[in-house]
PDB file of C-alpha atoms in Angstrom:
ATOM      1  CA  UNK A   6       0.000   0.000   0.000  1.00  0.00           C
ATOM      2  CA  UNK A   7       1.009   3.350  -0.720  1.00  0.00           C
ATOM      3  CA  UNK A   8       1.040   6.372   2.058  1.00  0.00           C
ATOM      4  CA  UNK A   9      -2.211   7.806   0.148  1.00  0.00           C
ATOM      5  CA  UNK A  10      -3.460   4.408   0.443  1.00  0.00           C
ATOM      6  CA  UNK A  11      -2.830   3.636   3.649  1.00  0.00           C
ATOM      7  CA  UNK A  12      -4.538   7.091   5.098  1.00  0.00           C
ATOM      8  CA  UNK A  13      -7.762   6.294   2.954  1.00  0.00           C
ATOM      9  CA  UNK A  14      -8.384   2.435   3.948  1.00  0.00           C
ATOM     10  CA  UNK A  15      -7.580   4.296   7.856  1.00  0.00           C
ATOM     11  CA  UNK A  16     -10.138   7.030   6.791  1.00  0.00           C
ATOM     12  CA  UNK A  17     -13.126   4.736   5.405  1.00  0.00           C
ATOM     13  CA  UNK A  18     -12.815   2.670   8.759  1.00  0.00           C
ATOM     14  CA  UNK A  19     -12.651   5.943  10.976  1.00  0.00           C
ATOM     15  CA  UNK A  20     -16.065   6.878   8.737  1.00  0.00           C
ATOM     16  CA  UNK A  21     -17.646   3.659   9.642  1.00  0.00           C
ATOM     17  CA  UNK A  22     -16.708   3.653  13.304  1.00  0.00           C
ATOM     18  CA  UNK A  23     -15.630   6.814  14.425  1.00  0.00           C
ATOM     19  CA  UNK A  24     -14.692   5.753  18.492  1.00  0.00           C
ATOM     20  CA  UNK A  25     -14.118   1.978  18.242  1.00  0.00           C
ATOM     21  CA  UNK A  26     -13.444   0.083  21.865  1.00  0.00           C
ATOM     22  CA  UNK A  27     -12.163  -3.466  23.170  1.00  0.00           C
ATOM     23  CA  UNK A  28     -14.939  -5.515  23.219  1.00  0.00           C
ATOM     24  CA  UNK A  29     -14.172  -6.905  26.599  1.00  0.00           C
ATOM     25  CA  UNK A  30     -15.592  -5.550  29.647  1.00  0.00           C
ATOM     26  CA  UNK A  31     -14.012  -4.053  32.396  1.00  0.00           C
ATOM     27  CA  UNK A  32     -14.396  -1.127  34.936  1.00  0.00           C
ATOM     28  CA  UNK A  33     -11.392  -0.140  36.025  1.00  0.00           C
ATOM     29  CA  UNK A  34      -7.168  -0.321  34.648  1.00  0.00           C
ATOM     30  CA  UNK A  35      -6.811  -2.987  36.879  1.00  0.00           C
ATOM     31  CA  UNK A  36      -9.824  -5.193  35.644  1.00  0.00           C
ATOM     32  CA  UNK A  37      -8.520  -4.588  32.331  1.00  0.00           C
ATOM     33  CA  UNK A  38      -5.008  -5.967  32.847  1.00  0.00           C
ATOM     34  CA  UNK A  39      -6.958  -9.237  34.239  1.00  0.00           C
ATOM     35  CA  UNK A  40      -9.382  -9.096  31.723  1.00  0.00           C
ATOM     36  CA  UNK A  41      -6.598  -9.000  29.097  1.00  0.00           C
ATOM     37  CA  UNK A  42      -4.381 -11.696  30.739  1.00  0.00           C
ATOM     38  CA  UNK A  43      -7.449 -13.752  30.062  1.00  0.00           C
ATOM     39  CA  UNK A  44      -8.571 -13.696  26.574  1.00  0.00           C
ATOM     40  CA  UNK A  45      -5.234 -15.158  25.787  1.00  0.00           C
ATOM     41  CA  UNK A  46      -6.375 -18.176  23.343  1.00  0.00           C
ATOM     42  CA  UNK A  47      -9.628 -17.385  24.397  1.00  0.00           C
ATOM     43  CA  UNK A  48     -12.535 -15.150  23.202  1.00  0.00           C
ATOM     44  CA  UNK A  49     -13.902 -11.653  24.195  1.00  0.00           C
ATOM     45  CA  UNK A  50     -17.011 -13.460  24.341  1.00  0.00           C
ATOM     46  CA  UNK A  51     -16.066 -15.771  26.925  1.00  0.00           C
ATOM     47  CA  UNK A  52     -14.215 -14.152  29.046  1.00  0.00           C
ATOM     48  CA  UNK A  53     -16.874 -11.690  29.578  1.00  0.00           C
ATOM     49  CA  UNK A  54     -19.208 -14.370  30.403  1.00  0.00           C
ATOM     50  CA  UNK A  55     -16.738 -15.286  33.306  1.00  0.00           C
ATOM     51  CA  UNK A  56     -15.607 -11.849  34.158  1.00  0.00           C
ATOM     52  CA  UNK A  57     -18.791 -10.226  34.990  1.00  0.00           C
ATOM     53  CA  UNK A  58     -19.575 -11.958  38.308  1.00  0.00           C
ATOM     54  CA  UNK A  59     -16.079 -11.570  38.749  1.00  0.00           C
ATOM     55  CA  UNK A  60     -15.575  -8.080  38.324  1.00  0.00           C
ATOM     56  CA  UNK A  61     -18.969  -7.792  40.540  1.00  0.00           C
ATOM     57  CA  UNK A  62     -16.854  -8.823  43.595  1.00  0.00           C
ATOM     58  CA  UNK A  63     -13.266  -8.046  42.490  1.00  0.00           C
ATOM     59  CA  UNK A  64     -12.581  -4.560  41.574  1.00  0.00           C
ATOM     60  CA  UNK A  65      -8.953  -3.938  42.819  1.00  0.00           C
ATOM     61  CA  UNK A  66      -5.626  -6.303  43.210  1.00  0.00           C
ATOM     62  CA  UNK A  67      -5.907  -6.339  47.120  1.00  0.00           C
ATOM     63  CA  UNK A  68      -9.561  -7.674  46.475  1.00  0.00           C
ATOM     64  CA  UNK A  69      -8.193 -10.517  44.292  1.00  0.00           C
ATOM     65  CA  UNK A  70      -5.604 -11.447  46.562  1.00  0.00           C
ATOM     66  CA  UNK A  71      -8.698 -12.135  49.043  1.00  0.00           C
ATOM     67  CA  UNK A  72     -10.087 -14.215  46.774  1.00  0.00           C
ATOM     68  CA  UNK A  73      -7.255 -16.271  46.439  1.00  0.00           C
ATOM     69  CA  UNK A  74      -6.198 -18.578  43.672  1.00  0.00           C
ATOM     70  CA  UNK A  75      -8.814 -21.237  44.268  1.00  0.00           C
ATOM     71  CA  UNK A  76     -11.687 -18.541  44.287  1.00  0.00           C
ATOM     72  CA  UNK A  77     -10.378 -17.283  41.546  1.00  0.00           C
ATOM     73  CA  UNK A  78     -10.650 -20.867  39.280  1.00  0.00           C
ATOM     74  CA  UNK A  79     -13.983 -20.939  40.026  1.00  0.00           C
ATOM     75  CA  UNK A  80     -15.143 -17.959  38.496  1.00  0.00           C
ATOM     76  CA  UNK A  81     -12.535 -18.251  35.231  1.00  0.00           C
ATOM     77  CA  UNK A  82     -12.926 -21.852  35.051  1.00  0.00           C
ATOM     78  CA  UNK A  83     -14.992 -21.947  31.528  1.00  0.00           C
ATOM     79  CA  UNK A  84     -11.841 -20.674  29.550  1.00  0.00           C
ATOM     80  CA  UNK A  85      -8.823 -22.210  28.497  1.00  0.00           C
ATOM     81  CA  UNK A  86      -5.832 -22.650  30.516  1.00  0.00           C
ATOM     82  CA  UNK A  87      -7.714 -21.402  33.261  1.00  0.00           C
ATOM     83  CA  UNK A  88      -5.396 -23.272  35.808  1.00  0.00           C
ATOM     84  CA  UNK A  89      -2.398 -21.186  34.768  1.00  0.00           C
ATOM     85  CA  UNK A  90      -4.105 -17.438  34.030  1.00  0.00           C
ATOM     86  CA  UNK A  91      -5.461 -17.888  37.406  1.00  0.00           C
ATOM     87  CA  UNK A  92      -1.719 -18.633  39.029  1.00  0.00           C
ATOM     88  CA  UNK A  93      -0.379 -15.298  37.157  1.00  0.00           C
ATOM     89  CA  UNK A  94      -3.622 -13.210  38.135  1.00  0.00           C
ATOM     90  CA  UNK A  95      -2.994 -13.719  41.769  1.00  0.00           C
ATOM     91  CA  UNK A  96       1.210 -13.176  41.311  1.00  0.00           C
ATOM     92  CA  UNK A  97       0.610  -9.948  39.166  1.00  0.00           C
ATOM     93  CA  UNK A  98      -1.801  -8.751  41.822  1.00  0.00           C
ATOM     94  CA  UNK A  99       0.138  -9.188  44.577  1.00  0.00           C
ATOM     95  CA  UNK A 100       3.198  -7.387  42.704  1.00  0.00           C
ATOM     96  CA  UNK A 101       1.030  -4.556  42.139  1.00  0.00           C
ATOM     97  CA  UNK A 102      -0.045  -4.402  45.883  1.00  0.00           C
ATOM     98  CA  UNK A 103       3.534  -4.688  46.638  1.00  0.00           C
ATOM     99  CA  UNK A 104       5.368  -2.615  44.018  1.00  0.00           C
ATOM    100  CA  UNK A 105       2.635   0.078  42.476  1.00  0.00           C
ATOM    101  CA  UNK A 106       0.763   0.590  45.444  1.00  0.00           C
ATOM    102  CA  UNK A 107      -2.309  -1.294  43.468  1.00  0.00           C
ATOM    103  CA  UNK A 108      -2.390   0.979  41.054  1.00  0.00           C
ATOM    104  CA  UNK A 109      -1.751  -0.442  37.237  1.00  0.00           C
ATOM    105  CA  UNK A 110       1.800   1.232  35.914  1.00  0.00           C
ATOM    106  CA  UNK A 111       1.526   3.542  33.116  1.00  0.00           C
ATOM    107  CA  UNK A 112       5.017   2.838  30.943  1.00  0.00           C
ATOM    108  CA  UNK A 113       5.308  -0.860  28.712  1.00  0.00           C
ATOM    109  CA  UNK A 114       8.576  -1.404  31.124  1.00  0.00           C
ATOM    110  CA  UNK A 115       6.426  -1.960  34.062  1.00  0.00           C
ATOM    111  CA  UNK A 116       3.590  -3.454  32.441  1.00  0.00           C
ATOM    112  CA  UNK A 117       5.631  -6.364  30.815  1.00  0.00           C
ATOM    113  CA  UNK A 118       6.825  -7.457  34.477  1.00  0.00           C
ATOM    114  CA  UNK A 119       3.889  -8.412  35.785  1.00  0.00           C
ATOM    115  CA  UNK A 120       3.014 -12.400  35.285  1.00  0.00           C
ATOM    116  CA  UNK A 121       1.185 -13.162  32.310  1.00  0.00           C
ATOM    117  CA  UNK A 122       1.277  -9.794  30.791  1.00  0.00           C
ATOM    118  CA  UNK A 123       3.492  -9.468  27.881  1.00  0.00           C
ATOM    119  CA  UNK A 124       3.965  -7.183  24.989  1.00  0.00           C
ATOM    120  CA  UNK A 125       0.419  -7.410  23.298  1.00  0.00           C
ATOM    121  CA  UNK A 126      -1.476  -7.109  26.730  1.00  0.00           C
ATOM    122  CA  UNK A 127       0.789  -3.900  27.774  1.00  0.00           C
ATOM    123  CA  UNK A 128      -0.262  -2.604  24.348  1.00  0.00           C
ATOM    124  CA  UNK A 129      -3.993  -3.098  24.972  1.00  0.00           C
ATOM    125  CA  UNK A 130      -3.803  -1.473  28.526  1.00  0.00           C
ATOM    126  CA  UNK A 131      -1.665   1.601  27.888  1.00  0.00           C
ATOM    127  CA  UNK A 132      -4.034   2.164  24.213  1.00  0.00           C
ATOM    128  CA  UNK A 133      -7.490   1.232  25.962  1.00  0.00           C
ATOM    129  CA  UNK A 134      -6.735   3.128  29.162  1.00  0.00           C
ATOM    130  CA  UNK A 135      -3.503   5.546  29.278  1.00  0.00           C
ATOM    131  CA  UNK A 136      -4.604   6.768  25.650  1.00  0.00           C
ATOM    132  CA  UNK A 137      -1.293   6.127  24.262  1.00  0.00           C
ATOM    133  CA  UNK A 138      -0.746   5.398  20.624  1.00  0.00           C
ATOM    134  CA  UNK A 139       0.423   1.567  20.923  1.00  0.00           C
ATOM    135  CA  UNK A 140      -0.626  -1.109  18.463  1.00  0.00           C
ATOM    136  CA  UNK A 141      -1.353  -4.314  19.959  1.00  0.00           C
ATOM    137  CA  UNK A 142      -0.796  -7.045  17.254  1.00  0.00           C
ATOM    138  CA  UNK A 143      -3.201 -10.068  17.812  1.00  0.00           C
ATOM    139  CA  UNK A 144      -3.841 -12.666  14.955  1.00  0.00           C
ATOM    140  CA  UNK A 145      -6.578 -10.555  13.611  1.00  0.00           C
ATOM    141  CA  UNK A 146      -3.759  -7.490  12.908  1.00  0.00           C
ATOM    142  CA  UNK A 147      -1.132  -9.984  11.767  1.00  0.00           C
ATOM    143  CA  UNK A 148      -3.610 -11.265   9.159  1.00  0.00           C
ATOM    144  CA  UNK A 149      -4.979  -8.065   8.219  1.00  0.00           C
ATOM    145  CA  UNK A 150      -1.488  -6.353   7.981  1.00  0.00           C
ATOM    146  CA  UNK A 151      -0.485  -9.078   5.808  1.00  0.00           C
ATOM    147  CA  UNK A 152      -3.527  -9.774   3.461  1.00  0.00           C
ATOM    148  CA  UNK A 153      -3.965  -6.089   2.717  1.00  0.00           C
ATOM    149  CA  UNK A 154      -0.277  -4.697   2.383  1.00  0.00           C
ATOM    150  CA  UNK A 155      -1.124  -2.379   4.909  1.00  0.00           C
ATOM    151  CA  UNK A 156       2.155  -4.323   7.071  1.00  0.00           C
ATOM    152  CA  UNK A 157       3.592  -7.172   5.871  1.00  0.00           C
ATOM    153  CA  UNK A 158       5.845  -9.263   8.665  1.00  0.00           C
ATOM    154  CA  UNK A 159       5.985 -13.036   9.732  1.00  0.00           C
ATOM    155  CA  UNK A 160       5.888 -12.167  13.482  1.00  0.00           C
ATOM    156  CA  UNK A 161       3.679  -9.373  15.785  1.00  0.00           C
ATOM    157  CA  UNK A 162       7.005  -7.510  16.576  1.00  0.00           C
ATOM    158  CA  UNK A 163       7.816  -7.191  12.820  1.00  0.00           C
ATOM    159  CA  UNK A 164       4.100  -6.130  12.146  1.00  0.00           C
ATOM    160  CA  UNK A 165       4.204  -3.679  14.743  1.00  0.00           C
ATOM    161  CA  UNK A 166       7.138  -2.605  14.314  1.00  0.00           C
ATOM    162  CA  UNK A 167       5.450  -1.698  10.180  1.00  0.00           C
ATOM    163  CA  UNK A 168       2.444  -0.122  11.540  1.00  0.00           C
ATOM    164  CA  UNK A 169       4.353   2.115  13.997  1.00  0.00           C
ATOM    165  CA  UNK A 170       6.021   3.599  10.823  1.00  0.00           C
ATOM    166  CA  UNK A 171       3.213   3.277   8.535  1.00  0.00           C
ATOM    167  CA  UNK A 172       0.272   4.356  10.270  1.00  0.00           C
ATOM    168  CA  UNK A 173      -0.307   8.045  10.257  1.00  0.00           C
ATOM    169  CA  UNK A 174      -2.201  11.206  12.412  1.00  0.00           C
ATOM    170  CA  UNK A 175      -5.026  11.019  12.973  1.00  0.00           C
ATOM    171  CA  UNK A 176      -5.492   7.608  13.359  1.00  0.00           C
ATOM    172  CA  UNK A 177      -2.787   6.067  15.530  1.00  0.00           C
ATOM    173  CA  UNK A 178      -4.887   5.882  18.818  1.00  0.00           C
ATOM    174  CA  UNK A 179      -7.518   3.364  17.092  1.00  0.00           C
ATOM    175  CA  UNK A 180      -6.042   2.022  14.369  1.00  0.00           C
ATOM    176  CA  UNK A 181      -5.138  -1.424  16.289  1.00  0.00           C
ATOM    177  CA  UNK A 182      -8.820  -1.008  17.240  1.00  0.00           C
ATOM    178  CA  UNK A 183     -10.025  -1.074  13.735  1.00  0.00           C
ATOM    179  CA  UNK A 184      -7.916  -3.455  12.561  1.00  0.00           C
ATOM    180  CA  UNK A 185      -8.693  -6.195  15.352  1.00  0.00           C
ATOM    181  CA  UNK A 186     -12.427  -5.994  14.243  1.00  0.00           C
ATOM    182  CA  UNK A 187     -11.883  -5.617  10.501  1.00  0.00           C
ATOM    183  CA  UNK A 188      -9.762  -8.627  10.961  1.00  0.00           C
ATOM    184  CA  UNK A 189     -12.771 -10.512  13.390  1.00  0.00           C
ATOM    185  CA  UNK A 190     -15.519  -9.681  11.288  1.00  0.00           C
ATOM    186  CA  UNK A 191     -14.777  -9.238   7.460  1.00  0.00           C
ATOM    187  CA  UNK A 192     -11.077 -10.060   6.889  1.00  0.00           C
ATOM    188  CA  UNK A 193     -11.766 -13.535   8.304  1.00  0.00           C
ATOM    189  CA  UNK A 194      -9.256 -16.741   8.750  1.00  0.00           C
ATOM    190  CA  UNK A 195     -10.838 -18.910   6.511  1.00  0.00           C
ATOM    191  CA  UNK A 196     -12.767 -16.602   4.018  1.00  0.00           C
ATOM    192  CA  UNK A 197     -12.474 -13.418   3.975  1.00  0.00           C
ATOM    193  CA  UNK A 198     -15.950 -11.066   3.488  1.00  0.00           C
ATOM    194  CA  UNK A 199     -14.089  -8.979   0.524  1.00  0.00           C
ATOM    195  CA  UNK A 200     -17.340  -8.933  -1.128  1.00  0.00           C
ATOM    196  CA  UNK A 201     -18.599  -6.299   1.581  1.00  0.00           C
ATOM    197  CA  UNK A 202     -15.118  -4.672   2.566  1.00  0.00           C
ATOM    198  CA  UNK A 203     -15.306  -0.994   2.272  1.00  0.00           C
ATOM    199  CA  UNK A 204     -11.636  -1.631   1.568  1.00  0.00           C
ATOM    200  CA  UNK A 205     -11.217  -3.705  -1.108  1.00  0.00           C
ATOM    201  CA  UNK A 206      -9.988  -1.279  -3.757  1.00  0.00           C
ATOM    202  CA  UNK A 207      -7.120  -0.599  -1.639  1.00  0.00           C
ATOM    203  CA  UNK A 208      -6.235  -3.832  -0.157  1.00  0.00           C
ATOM    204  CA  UNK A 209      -3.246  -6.372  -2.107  1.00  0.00           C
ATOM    205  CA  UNK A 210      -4.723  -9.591  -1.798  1.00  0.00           C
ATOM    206  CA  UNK A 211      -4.622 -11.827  -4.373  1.00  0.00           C
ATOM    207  CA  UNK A 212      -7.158 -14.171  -4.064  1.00  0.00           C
ATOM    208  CA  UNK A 213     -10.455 -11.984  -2.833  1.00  0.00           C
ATOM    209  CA  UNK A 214     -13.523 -13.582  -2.556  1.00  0.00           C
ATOM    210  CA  UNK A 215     -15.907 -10.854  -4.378  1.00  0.00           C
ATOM    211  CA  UNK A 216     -19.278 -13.405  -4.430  1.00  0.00           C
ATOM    212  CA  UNK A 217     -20.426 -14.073  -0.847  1.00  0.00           C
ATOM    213  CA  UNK A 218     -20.313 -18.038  -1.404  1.00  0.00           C
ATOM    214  CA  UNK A 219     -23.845 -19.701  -1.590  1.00  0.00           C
ATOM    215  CA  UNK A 220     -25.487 -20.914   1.419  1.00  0.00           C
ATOM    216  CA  UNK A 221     -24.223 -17.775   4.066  1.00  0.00           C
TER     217      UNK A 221
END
């Protein structure tokens, strides 16, 4: 994609969805670290089905550390890898009570230390919350920077690292945003929905499916 390309496919999404959000739910920086943390190899959809009962009783890290790990498996137990997201939850909430005052760091540095939060899930928090201009790069955004041109790179770093050069003012705060749901609900795995992509004109992909196949 050209840089006149690039700011139009940004500008048709921005038309269509001027303020787009994280679908998961969450009240508070905190609840969106865990929340996060959680939808690892997992969807939005479920982990707000086990979050909101949760997040009822559990608004702060010294309130999850009352829980306790055990408490904790009950609620989260309906998504994968539960056992182990439930271990770092408690270990990244007592760091915070211990190191941040329970209060969720504002810098990737500090983010990236707590258990179970890496790269991506810093990215989410310090976009969705702190406002920053960060671009998380999930399998949706890897496929989408790919398919389209828009960033072409075998791994999330190297398809960040192309977005942090390519994408331009004034889209930078939700452009990982619009890409995750492009990606989750027209620029699909399997088949992609090219026959009703706003995009299409712009986007590099070979093999676009331009007749929605019979039968959906």
């Amino acid at each position: 994609m050209t840089k006149d390309q690039i700011f139009e496919f940004f500008r048709r999404l921005a038309d269509d969805n001027p303020e787009p959000e994280t679908e998961l739910e969450y009240g508070n920086a905190y609840q969106l670290v865990v929340a996060v943390a959680l939808s690892a190899q997992a969807t939005d959809v479920g982990v707000n089905k086990a979050t909101r009962r949760l997040f009822a009783e559990v608004k702060t890290p010294q309130q999850m550390l009352e829980l306790g790990e055990e408490g904790l498996k009950e609620h989260i137990k309906t998504i994968g890898l539960f056992n182990s997201k439930a271990k770092n939850v408690i270990l990244l909430s007592q760091l915070l009570v211990d190191e941040y005052g329970g209060e969720v760091p504002d810098t990737r540095e500090d983010l990236v230390r707590l258990p179970g939060v890496g790269r991506k899930t810093a990215n989410v928090v310090l976009n969705c919350w702190f406002k920053q201009e960060t671009f998380a790069v999930d399998t949706h955004i890897l496929r989408v920077g790919n398919r389209t041109g828009l960033a072409k790179g075998k791994t999330p770093e190297k398809v960040e690292e192309k977005l942090e050069k390519r994408v331009p003012q004034p889209f930078r705060l939700h452009a990982h945003h619009w890409l995750i749901l492009h990606g989750r609900y027209v620029c699909k795995a399997r088949t992609p929905e090219c026959w009703r992509c706003g995009q299409v004109d712009l986007c590099s992909f070979r093999k676009k499916v331009l007749e929605k196949p019979k039968g959906r």
